[in-house]
Short mmCIF file of C-alpha atoms and ligand atoms in Angstrom, two decimals:
data_model
loop_
_atom_site.label_atom_id
_atom_site.label_comp_id
_atom_site.label_asym_id
_atom_site.label_seq_id
_atom_site.Cartn_x
_atom_site.Cartn_y
_atom_site.Cartn_z
CA UNK A 1 47.83 -36.12 60.50
CA UNK A 2 49.18 -39.57 59.00
CA UNK A 3 45.81 -41.02 60.25
CA UNK A 4 43.76 -44.83 59.48
CA UNK A 5 41.49 -42.23 57.70
CA UNK A 6 43.71 -42.09 54.12
CA UNK A 7 43.43 -45.23 51.51
CA UNK A 8 46.84 -46.61 51.97
CA UNK A 9 48.45 -47.01 49.26
CA UNK A 10 48.75 -50.53 47.67
CA UNK A 11 51.94 -53.31 49.93
CA UNK A 12 55.73 -52.99 47.10
CA UNK A 13 55.52 -56.48 45.95
CA UNK A 14 58.94 -56.55 45.08
CA UNK A 15 61.94 -57.77 47.62
CA UNK A 16 62.61 -53.04 47.07
CA UNK A 17 60.08 -53.07 50.55
CA UNK A 18 62.33 -50.22 52.42
CA UNK A 19 64.31 -49.07 50.03
CA UNK A 20 62.99 -47.03 47.34
CA UNK A 21 63.47 -46.14 43.77
CA UNK A 22 64.83 -42.53 44.43
CA UNK A 23 66.05 -40.82 48.09
CA UNK A 24 62.24 -39.54 49.12
CA UNK A 25 60.46 -36.73 50.84
CA UNK A 26 57.93 -36.83 52.36
CA UNK A 27 55.80 -36.30 49.60
CA UNK A 28 57.27 -39.21 47.94
CA UNK A 29 56.51 -41.03 51.00
CA UNK A 30 53.34 -41.19 52.00
CA UNK A 31 52.04 -41.60 48.19
CA UNK A 32 54.47 -44.90 48.47
CA UNK A 33 53.62 -46.54 51.24
CA UNK A 34 50.89 -44.58 52.75
CA UNK A 35 49.42 -42.68 56.09
CA UNK A 36 51.51 -43.63 59.36
CA UNK A 37 48.78 -46.60 60.58
CA UNK A 38 49.29 -44.84 64.68
CA UNK A 39 47.15 -47.73 66.81
CA UNK A 40 45.62 -45.13 69.85
CA UNK A 41 46.82 -47.00 72.73
CA UNK A 42 50.20 -48.66 73.76
CA UNK A 43 50.63 -52.20 73.39
CA UNK A 44 47.91 -52.55 69.86
CA UNK A 45 50.66 -52.71 67.59
CA UNK A 46 52.15 -55.85 69.17
CA UNK A 47 50.55 -58.73 68.37
CA UNK A 48 51.01 -58.04 63.88
CA UNK A 49 54.92 -57.15 65.40
CA UNK A 50 54.44 -61.10 66.98
CA UNK A 51 52.53 -62.59 64.34
CA UNK A 52 55.38 -60.96 61.05
CA UNK A 53 57.87 -62.24 62.81
CA UNK A 54 60.39 -59.85 62.41
CA UNK A 55 63.74 -60.24 64.13
CA UNK A 56 66.46 -57.14 65.60
CA UNK A 57 67.91 -56.65 62.23
CA UNK A 58 70.83 -54.68 64.43
CA UNK A 59 72.94 -58.37 65.16
CA UNK A 60 71.40 -60.46 67.16
CA UNK A 61 68.30 -61.31 65.41
CA UNK A 62 66.45 -60.85 68.83
CA UNK A 63 62.35 -61.04 68.51
CA UNK A 64 61.00 -57.81 68.09
CA UNK A 65 57.31 -58.12 69.70
CA UNK A 66 59.51 -59.55 72.82
CA UNK A 67 61.16 -56.34 73.62
CA UNK A 68 57.86 -54.03 73.10
CA UNK A 69 56.32 -56.44 75.69
CA UNK A 70 59.91 -56.40 78.35
CA UNK A 71 59.87 -52.63 78.06
CA UNK A 72 55.99 -51.46 77.94
CA UNK A 73 55.56 -53.41 80.53
CA UNK A 74 57.78 -51.70 82.54
CA UNK A 75 57.78 -49.04 85.08
CA UNK A 76 57.16 -45.66 84.94
CA UNK A 77 56.97 -43.86 81.57
CA UNK A 78 59.51 -45.65 78.85
CA UNK A 79 61.94 -44.26 76.59
CA UNK A 80 61.86 -45.78 72.73
CA UNK A 81 65.71 -45.03 70.43
CA UNK A 82 66.14 -45.72 66.62
CA UNK A 83 69.52 -46.83 66.72
CA UNK A 84 70.75 -45.32 63.35
CA UNK A 85 74.16 -45.88 64.70
CA UNK A 86 75.66 -48.23 63.15
CA UNK A 87 79.35 -48.57 64.06
CA UNK A 88 80.12 -51.79 62.19
CA UNK A 89 83.13 -49.86 59.77
CA UNK A 90 81.99 -52.79 56.84
CA UNK A 91 78.24 -51.67 57.32
CA UNK A 92 76.51 -49.48 54.84
CA UNK A 93 72.90 -50.56 55.18
CA UNK A 94 71.72 -48.10 58.10
CA UNK A 95 73.66 -45.21 56.01
CA UNK A 96 71.93 -46.10 52.85
CA UNK A 97 68.66 -46.30 54.78
CA UNK A 98 68.38 -43.33 56.16
CA UNK A 99 69.83 -41.58 53.40
CA UNK A 100 67.03 -42.44 51.10
CA UNK A 101 63.72 -43.35 53.48
CA UNK A 102 64.32 -41.32 56.20
CA UNK A 103 59.99 -40.58 56.49
CA UNK A 104 59.98 -44.82 56.80
CA UNK A 105 62.59 -44.80 59.86
CA UNK A 106 60.26 -41.83 61.55
CA UNK A 107 57.22 -43.62 61.40
CA UNK A 108 59.06 -46.78 63.20
CA UNK A 109 60.17 -44.40 65.69
CA UNK A 110 56.70 -43.00 66.46
CA UNK A 111 54.59 -46.54 66.10
CA UNK A 112 57.19 -48.25 67.87
CA UNK A 113 57.91 -45.07 70.76
CA UNK A 114 53.32 -46.14 71.02
CA UNK A 115 53.58 -49.34 71.45
CA UNK A 116 55.76 -49.30 74.03
CA UNK A 117 53.82 -46.14 75.28
CA UNK A 118 57.40 -44.01 75.28
CA UNK A 119 56.93 -40.21 76.27
CA UNK A 120 60.63 -39.85 75.17
CA UNK A 121 62.09 -40.27 71.34
CA UNK A 122 65.68 -40.05 70.88
CA UNK A 123 66.98 -40.63 66.88
CA UNK A 124 71.22 -41.58 66.76
CA UNK A 125 72.75 -41.99 64.62
CA UNK A 126 75.99 -40.60 62.05
CA UNK A 127 77.69 -37.27 61.46
CA UNK A 128 76.11 -37.82 57.40
CA UNK A 129 72.98 -38.61 57.81
CA UNK A 130 71.92 -35.88 60.52
CA UNK A 131 70.85 -33.04 57.49
CA UNK A 132 68.44 -35.66 55.58
CA UNK A 133 66.88 -36.90 59.30
CA UNK A 134 67.15 -32.68 60.49
CA UNK A 135 64.67 -31.82 56.67
CA UNK A 136 62.59 -35.08 57.03
CA UNK A 137 61.73 -34.16 60.88
CA UNK A 138 61.68 -30.14 59.23
CA UNK A 139 58.68 -31.15 56.82
CA UNK A 140 56.33 -33.57 59.20
CA UNK A 141 56.77 -31.21 61.90
CA UNK A 142 54.70 -29.00 59.32
CA UNK A 143 51.40 -31.13 59.10
CA UNK A 144 52.13 -32.62 63.18
CA UNK A 145 52.73 -36.49 61.66
CA UNK A 146 55.17 -37.22 64.93
CA UNK A 147 52.93 -37.61 67.90
CA UNK A 148 56.65 -36.51 70.19
CA UNK A 149 58.87 -34.65 69.48
CA UNK A 150 62.28 -36.40 68.56
CA UNK A 151 65.56 -35.81 69.42
CA UNK A 152 68.08 -36.81 67.03
CA UNK A 153 72.37 -37.42 68.38
CA UNK A 154 74.96 -37.62 67.13
CA UNK A 155 77.68 -40.64 68.13
CA UNK A 156 80.20 -41.66 67.16
CA UNK A 157 81.71 -43.65 64.68
CA UNK A 158 83.59 -46.18 66.73
CA UNK A 159 82.49 -49.61 66.26
CA UNK A 160 81.54 -50.00 69.97
CA UNK A 161 79.21 -46.76 70.24
CA UNK A 162 76.05 -48.82 68.14
CA UNK A 163 76.06 -51.20 71.29
CA UNK A 164 72.41 -50.68 72.92
CA UNK A 165 74.21 -49.68 76.57
CA UNK A 166 76.52 -47.50 74.92
CA UNK A 167 73.89 -45.92 72.80
CA UNK A 168 71.52 -45.38 76.67
CA UNK A 169 75.86 -44.10 78.00
CA UNK A 170 76.19 -41.22 75.50
CA UNK A 171 72.55 -40.43 75.66
CA UNK A 172 72.87 -39.76 79.32
CA UNK A 173 76.21 -37.92 78.69
CA UNK A 174 78.62 -40.52 79.43
CA UNK A 175 81.20 -42.36 77.24
CA UNK A 176 80.27 -43.96 74.15
CA UNK A 177 80.78 -47.46 75.97
CA UNK A 178 78.65 -50.40 76.76
CA UNK A 179 77.44 -50.45 80.49
CA UNK A 180 77.88 -53.25 82.69
CA UNK A 181 74.91 -55.24 82.66
CA UNK A 182 72.42 -56.15 84.76
CA UNK A 183 69.60 -54.31 84.77
CA UNK A 184 69.16 -54.54 81.09
CA UNK A 185 68.57 -51.59 78.78
CA UNK A 186 64.84 -52.92 78.46
CA UNK A 187 64.68 -52.67 82.91
CA UNK A 188 66.83 -49.65 83.60
CA UNK A 189 68.28 -47.79 80.42
CA UNK A 190 68.38 -43.72 79.67
CA UNK A 191 67.49 -41.50 83.46
CA UNK A 192 66.29 -44.80 84.78
CA UNK A 193 63.89 -45.42 82.35
CA UNK A 194 62.85 -48.55 80.43
CA UNK A 195 63.70 -47.91 77.27
CA UNK A 196 64.18 -49.39 73.87
CA UNK A 197 66.77 -49.24 71.62
CA UNK A 198 66.04 -50.65 67.90
CA UNK A 199 67.72 -50.39 64.87
CA UNK A 200 67.12 -47.87 61.86
CA UNK A 201 66.38 -50.66 59.93
CA UNK A 202 64.14 -52.91 62.23
CA UNK A 203 62.44 -49.75 62.84
CA UNK A 204 61.48 -49.38 59.51
CA UNK A 205 59.69 -52.95 58.31
CA UNK A 206 58.25 -51.86 61.28
CA UNK A 207 56.73 -49.42 59.98
CA UNK A 208 54.81 -51.32 56.56
CA UNK A 209 54.41 -54.97 59.43
CA UNK A 210 52.18 -51.47 60.95
CA UNK A 211 50.77 -50.70 57.50
CA UNK A 212 50.39 -54.06 55.72
CA UNK A 213 50.06 -56.69 57.90
CA UNK A 214 52.00 -60.36 59.08
CA UNK A 215 51.19 -62.15 56.11
CA UNK A 216 51.94 -59.51 53.96
CA UNK A 217 55.80 -59.02 55.80
CA UNK A 218 56.07 -63.17 55.84
CA UNK A 219 54.86 -63.60 52.15
CA UNK A 220 59.22 -63.08 51.71
CA UNK A 221 61.80 -64.79 53.54
CA UNK A 222 61.80 -68.00 55.24
CA UNK A 223 58.85 -69.94 57.68
CA UNK A 224 61.39 -69.10 60.69
CA UNK A 225 62.93 -65.47 59.83
CA UNK A 226 60.18 -63.38 57.53
CA UNK A 227 60.79 -61.30 55.02
CA UNK A 228 63.69 -59.22 53.59
CA UNK A 229 66.96 -57.71 54.84
CA UNK A 230 69.55 -54.85 53.81
CA UNK A 231 72.92 -56.29 53.50
CA UNK A 232 76.14 -55.13 52.56
CA UNK A 233 78.12 -56.89 49.68
CA UNK A 234 81.34 -56.93 48.80
CA UNK A 235 81.92 -58.94 45.74
CA UNK A 236 85.28 -60.44 45.11
CA UNK A 237 85.90 -58.41 41.45
CA UNK A 238 86.23 -55.36 43.98
CA UNK A 239 83.29 -52.60 45.13
CA UNK A 240 80.43 -52.65 47.50
CA UNK A 241 77.23 -52.22 47.36
CA UNK A 242 73.53 -51.79 49.62
CA UNK A 243 71.03 -54.11 48.21
CA UNK A 244 67.76 -55.54 50.24
CA UNK A 245 67.22 -59.08 49.91
CA UNK A 246 64.68 -62.03 50.86
CA UNK A 247 65.36 -63.77 53.87
CA UNK A 248 67.33 -67.00 52.80
CA UNK A 249 68.52 -66.21 49.91
CA UNK A 250 71.76 -68.08 48.12
CA UNK A 251 74.63 -66.57 49.03
CA UNK A 252 76.39 -66.78 45.80
CA UNK A 253 73.31 -64.78 43.83
CA UNK A 254 74.24 -62.37 46.33
CA UNK A 255 78.13 -62.45 46.22
CA UNK A 256 78.73 -63.40 42.72
CA UNK A 257 80.19 -66.40 40.99
CA UNK A 258 83.60 -64.65 40.49
CA UNK A 259 86.24 -66.84 42.31
CA UNK A 260 86.17 -66.78 46.16
CA UNK A 261 88.65 -68.60 48.68
CA UNK A 262 86.20 -67.47 51.86
CA UNK A 263 82.85 -65.89 52.47
CA UNK A 264 82.89 -63.21 55.58
CA UNK A 265 79.21 -64.06 56.39
CA UNK A 266 78.38 -60.78 59.05
CA UNK A 267 80.70 -58.41 59.55
CA UNK A 268 83.62 -58.30 61.24
CA UNK A 269 81.75 -59.90 64.52
CA UNK A 270 80.86 -62.43 62.31
CA UNK A 271 82.70 -65.68 60.65
CA UNK A 272 83.97 -66.99 57.63
CA UNK A 273 83.31 -70.09 55.75
CA UNK A 274 84.15 -72.00 52.82
CA UNK A 275 82.05 -70.83 50.05
CA UNK A 276 79.67 -73.68 49.34
CA UNK A 277 76.34 -73.26 46.89
CA UNK A 278 73.58 -74.66 49.25
CA UNK A 279 74.31 -71.77 51.86
CA UNK A 280 71.48 -69.39 52.13
CA UNK A 281 71.23 -65.84 54.05
CA UNK A 282 69.66 -67.22 57.14
CA UNK A 283 70.70 -68.11 60.89
CA UNK A 284 69.28 -71.24 60.77
CA UNK A 285 71.97 -72.45 57.37
CA UNK A 286 74.92 -71.05 58.94
CA UNK A 287 74.43 -71.81 62.87
CA UNK A 288 74.85 -75.17 61.68
CA UNK A 289 78.41 -73.88 60.41
CA UNK A 290 78.82 -71.62 63.06
CA UNK A 291 77.95 -68.42 61.57
CA UNK A 292 74.86 -66.12 61.89
CA UNK A 293 74.02 -63.54 59.70
CA UNK A 294 74.55 -60.77 62.23
CA UNK A 295 75.05 -56.93 60.70
CA UNK A 296 74.02 -58.41 57.28
CA UNK A 297 77.47 -57.76 56.00
CA UNK A 298 79.05 -59.92 53.35
CA UNK A 299 82.31 -60.33 51.90
CA UNK A 300 84.10 -62.05 49.25
CA UNK A 301 87.79 -62.49 49.25
CA UNK A 302 89.49 -62.78 46.65
CA UNK A 303 92.49 -65.76 45.89
CA UNK A 304 94.64 -62.97 45.45
CA UNK A 305 94.78 -61.78 48.79
CA UNK A 306 95.90 -62.92 51.68
CA UNK A 307 93.19 -64.85 54.08
CA UNK A 308 96.07 -64.27 56.89
CA UNK A 309 96.48 -60.26 56.63
CA UNK A 310 92.78 -59.70 56.90
CA UNK A 311 92.10 -61.11 60.14
CA UNK A 312 95.22 -59.17 61.04
CA UNK A 313 93.48 -56.36 59.35
CA UNK A 314 90.47 -56.46 61.26
CA UNK A 315 91.46 -57.73 64.67
CA UNK A 316 94.37 -55.09 65.73
CA UNK A 317 91.29 -52.66 64.68
CA UNK A 318 88.93 -54.74 66.64
CA UNK A 319 91.26 -54.56 69.55
CA UNK A 320 91.95 -50.39 69.05
CA UNK A 321 88.07 -50.45 69.47
CA UNK A 322 87.39 -52.28 72.73
CA UNK A 323 86.10 -49.24 75.39
CA UNK A 324 89.25 -51.11 77.66
CA UNK A 325 86.91 -51.78 80.54
CA UNK A 326 87.85 -55.42 81.35
CA UNK A 327 90.03 -58.05 81.16
CA UNK A 328 89.59 -59.51 78.02
CA UNK A 329 89.97 -56.72 75.64
CA UNK A 330 93.03 -54.84 77.98
CA UNK A 331 95.53 -58.29 77.73
CA UNK A 332 93.66 -61.06 75.35
CA UNK A 333 92.71 -58.74 72.62
CA UNK A 334 95.77 -56.70 72.00
CA UNK A 335 98.08 -59.24 73.02
CA UNK A 336 96.28 -61.52 69.98
CA UNK A 337 96.34 -58.84 67.32
CA UNK A 338 100.18 -58.27 67.61
CA UNK A 339 100.40 -62.22 67.29
CA UNK A 340 98.46 -61.67 64.39
CA UNK A 341 100.36 -59.10 62.79
CA UNK A 342 103.55 -60.83 63.69
CA UNK A 343 102.18 -64.03 61.54
CA UNK A 344 101.22 -61.65 58.76
CA UNK A 345 104.46 -60.47 58.76
CA UNK A 346 108.36 -61.30 57.71
CA UNK A 347 108.88 -62.98 60.71
CA UNK A 348 106.35 -64.62 63.25
CA UNK A 349 108.15 -65.66 66.22
CA UNK A 350 107.17 -69.59 66.04
CA UNK A 351 105.11 -69.76 68.94
CA UNK A 352 102.64 -67.66 67.73
CA UNK A 353 99.91 -69.74 66.22
CA UNK A 354 100.30 -71.34 69.00
CA UNK A 355 99.84 -67.94 71.08
CA UNK A 356 97.07 -67.16 69.03
CA UNK A 357 94.81 -70.30 68.73
CA UNK A 358 95.87 -70.72 73.43
CA UNK A 359 94.69 -67.14 74.12
CA UNK A 360 91.94 -66.63 71.76
CA UNK A 361 90.41 -69.62 74.46
CA UNK A 362 90.49 -67.17 77.33
CA UNK A 363 88.95 -64.57 75.90
CA UNK A 364 85.81 -65.47 74.88
CA UNK A 365 83.36 -65.79 77.75
CA UNK A 366 84.13 -62.64 79.40
CA UNK A 367 83.63 -59.07 79.21
CA UNK A 368 80.61 -57.35 80.24
CA UNK A 369 79.85 -56.88 76.54
CA UNK A 370 79.62 -58.93 73.51
CA UNK A 371 83.19 -57.63 72.00
CA UNK A 372 85.29 -60.30 72.57
CA UNK A 373 83.18 -62.87 72.35
CA UNK A 374 82.68 -61.69 68.15
CA UNK A 375 86.56 -60.97 68.24
CA UNK A 376 86.94 -64.20 68.53
CA UNK A 377 84.40 -65.75 66.79
CA UNK A 378 85.58 -63.93 64.09
CA UNK A 379 89.62 -64.70 64.87
CA UNK A 380 89.15 -68.59 65.39
CA UNK A 381 86.41 -69.16 62.04
CA UNK A 382 89.77 -67.70 60.19
CA UNK A 383 91.79 -70.37 61.81
CA UNK A 384 89.27 -72.67 60.57
CA UNK A 385 88.93 -71.44 57.42
CA UNK A 386 92.29 -70.51 56.25
CA UNK A 387 94.93 -73.48 58.94
CA UNK A 388 96.87 -74.54 55.65
CA UNK A 389 97.38 -70.60 54.84
CA UNK A 390 98.15 -69.52 58.67
CA UNK A 391 100.37 -73.00 58.57
CA UNK A 392 102.79 -71.75 55.30
CA UNK A 393 102.80 -67.67 57.13
CA UNK A 394 104.26 -69.66 60.34
CA UNK A 395 106.70 -71.11 57.25
CA UNK A 396 107.43 -67.78 56.44
CA UNK A 397 105.76 -68.04 53.45
CA UNK A 398 102.22 -66.16 51.70
CA UNK A 399 100.60 -67.99 48.91
CA UNK A 400 98.88 -64.39 47.97
CA UNK A 401 101.73 -62.65 46.74
CA UNK A 402 100.61 -59.29 48.17
CA UNK A 403 99.29 -58.29 51.57
CA UNK A 404 97.02 -55.50 49.96
CA UNK A 405 93.59 -55.19 51.85
CA UNK A 406 90.10 -55.70 50.78
CA UNK A 407 88.18 -55.92 53.95
CA UNK A 408 87.15 -51.51 54.95
CA UNK A 409 88.31 -50.31 58.01
CA UNK A 410 88.37 -46.45 58.74
CA UNK A 411 91.89 -45.80 58.45
CA UNK A 412 93.99 -48.73 57.54
CA UNK A 413 95.79 -50.59 59.91
CA UNK A 414 99.36 -50.97 58.61
CA UNK A 415 99.71 -55.04 58.86
CA UNK A 416 103.83 -55.50 57.49
CA UNK A 417 105.39 -52.55 55.77
CA UNK A 418 108.10 -55.84 54.82
CA UNK A 419 107.64 -57.57 51.85
CA UNK A 420 106.84 -60.66 50.95
CA UNK A 421 109.63 -63.40 51.17
C1 FMN B 501 80.32 -54.35 70.62
C2 FMN B 501 78.50 -53.87 69.56
C3 FMN B 501 77.94 -53.32 69.15
C4 FMN B 501 77.57 -52.96 68.07
N1 FMN B 501 76.56 -51.56 67.53
C5 FMN B 501 75.43 -52.17 66.32
C6 FMN B 501 75.09 -50.51 65.61
O1 FMN B 501 75.89 -49.77 65.27
N2 FMN B 501 73.50 -50.91 65.15
C7 FMN B 501 72.81 -50.79 65.26
O2 FMN B 501 71.59 -51.33 65.13
N3 FMN B 501 72.74 -52.64 66.51
C8 FMN B 501 74.73 -52.94 66.83
N4 FMN B 501 74.25 -53.47 68.41
C9 FMN B 501 73.25 -54.48 68.39
C10 FMN B 501 72.66 -53.47 69.53
O3 FMN B 501 73.12 -53.82 71.19
C11 FMN B 501 71.49 -53.54 69.66
O4 FMN B 501 71.19 -55.44 70.19
C12 FMN B 501 71.04 -53.46 68.52
O5 FMN B 501 70.51 -52.09 68.76
C13 FMN B 501 69.40 -53.50 69.17
O6 FMN B 501 68.42 -53.72 67.95
P1 FMN B 501 67.51 -54.93 67.49
O7 FMN B 501 67.09 -55.89 67.54
O8 FMN B 501 66.19 -54.02 65.90
O9 FMN B 501 68.10 -55.30 66.60
C14 FMN B 501 75.46 -53.55 68.97
C15 FMN B 501 75.39 -54.86 69.55
C16 FMN B 501 77.60 -55.06 69.53
C17 FMN B 501 77.89 -56.11 70.92
S1 SF4 B 502 84.30 -56.70 77.07
FE1 SF4 B 502 85.57 -54.64 76.24
S2 SF4 B 502 84.50 -54.05 74.90
FE2 SF4 B 502 82.94 -54.44 76.05
S3 SF4 B 502 82.90 -53.13 77.62
FE3 SF4 B 502 84.31 -54.79 78.45
S4 SF4 B 502 86.05 -53.43 77.70
FE4 SF4 B 502 85.05 -52.58 77.03
#
């Protein structure tokens, strides 16, 4: 049984805090980080999480202690959900974490459940992670490690399926699409109970804070955003890797020195930025340029790829992934995607770019979830960073010379089947 009676292991010293050198079973996990430090009562862990300054790793960087407090203060029994849906197609880090350190996530889920006084616990994940988690849960059951049984649910591999109200909707037997708010799920979520939805990496970080304390957590990262974070990086020469880096690491150190025409920061709801030596992986640095760390996806677009074509492909994907419940998704995103496809093709109407710019303004700030806003953030940053290239495309030219895709999509959305002129 995990408890404070066992001597805790030494805290990890380098930036590799979450990801172990090799995938861990329960024995390796407990050897590495020690027993689960249950606090014995609801609320007791929250001051440590507040002192650590942990922010959510699922995209919005919301202070984790605040969400714990809100749910813990809710009426009646509460629910805790670990969100491993990872619907963003470019993001691999949650899958990598679940594969390598499933027990750290499960520890975090139990500790968060204890902190909010939950009586039900769920873990949502991709089909691929299911065997690892089922094995981990069997190991934990044998030594009665968990305070509450975990219900595991496989989420559909869709972009919106990981949005917190979509997760709650799915767990409640509905479709994995966002619910209209208010109320927030923290007030009335699964089975109308206050529900904590926390990203799996956030929970793994919480499990380490519970063991090694806020000061240790703050020894990496920057003051306003402490700790490490998992990233999925796509350097310009190609390939994709998941890595754990201190928050505040220079983006050039993450993406490498190979020439790139633009950096995509934060994934498909993120922002294209011109490569710049001074940029670092923290919201303080990125927000000054309209960017954010977001889902932790970082890509360097090589010089021989077309930013217009990449933007058109991703926007077509985002438009197709909408839940089609609200005006901006029903009317706005498909039109924008169609005009972008024209611009990426060989015979755009002369009004196509002006239409994209105008429609982008009509879509943002509306809709029941952040999907239209996130999609437009991505689009607008492309219009800024690839402005010259968009104008070239209006004139039916392309400087990249190839529409060969770079960014990953589940089904490669064809932009054009015609050759470049
Ligand atoms: C369109 C959309 C998709 C999202 N997908 C995910 C996801 O796949 N996984 C995730 O953890 N959070 C996702 N989120 C964020 C969640 O809504 C929620 O904020 C998060 O799970 C909360 O956990 P955190 O505070 O630990 O980050 C998404 C949000 C939006 C708007
Ligand atoms: S804004 Fe779009 S994605 Fe979000 S709930 Fe409405 S239709 Fe669905």
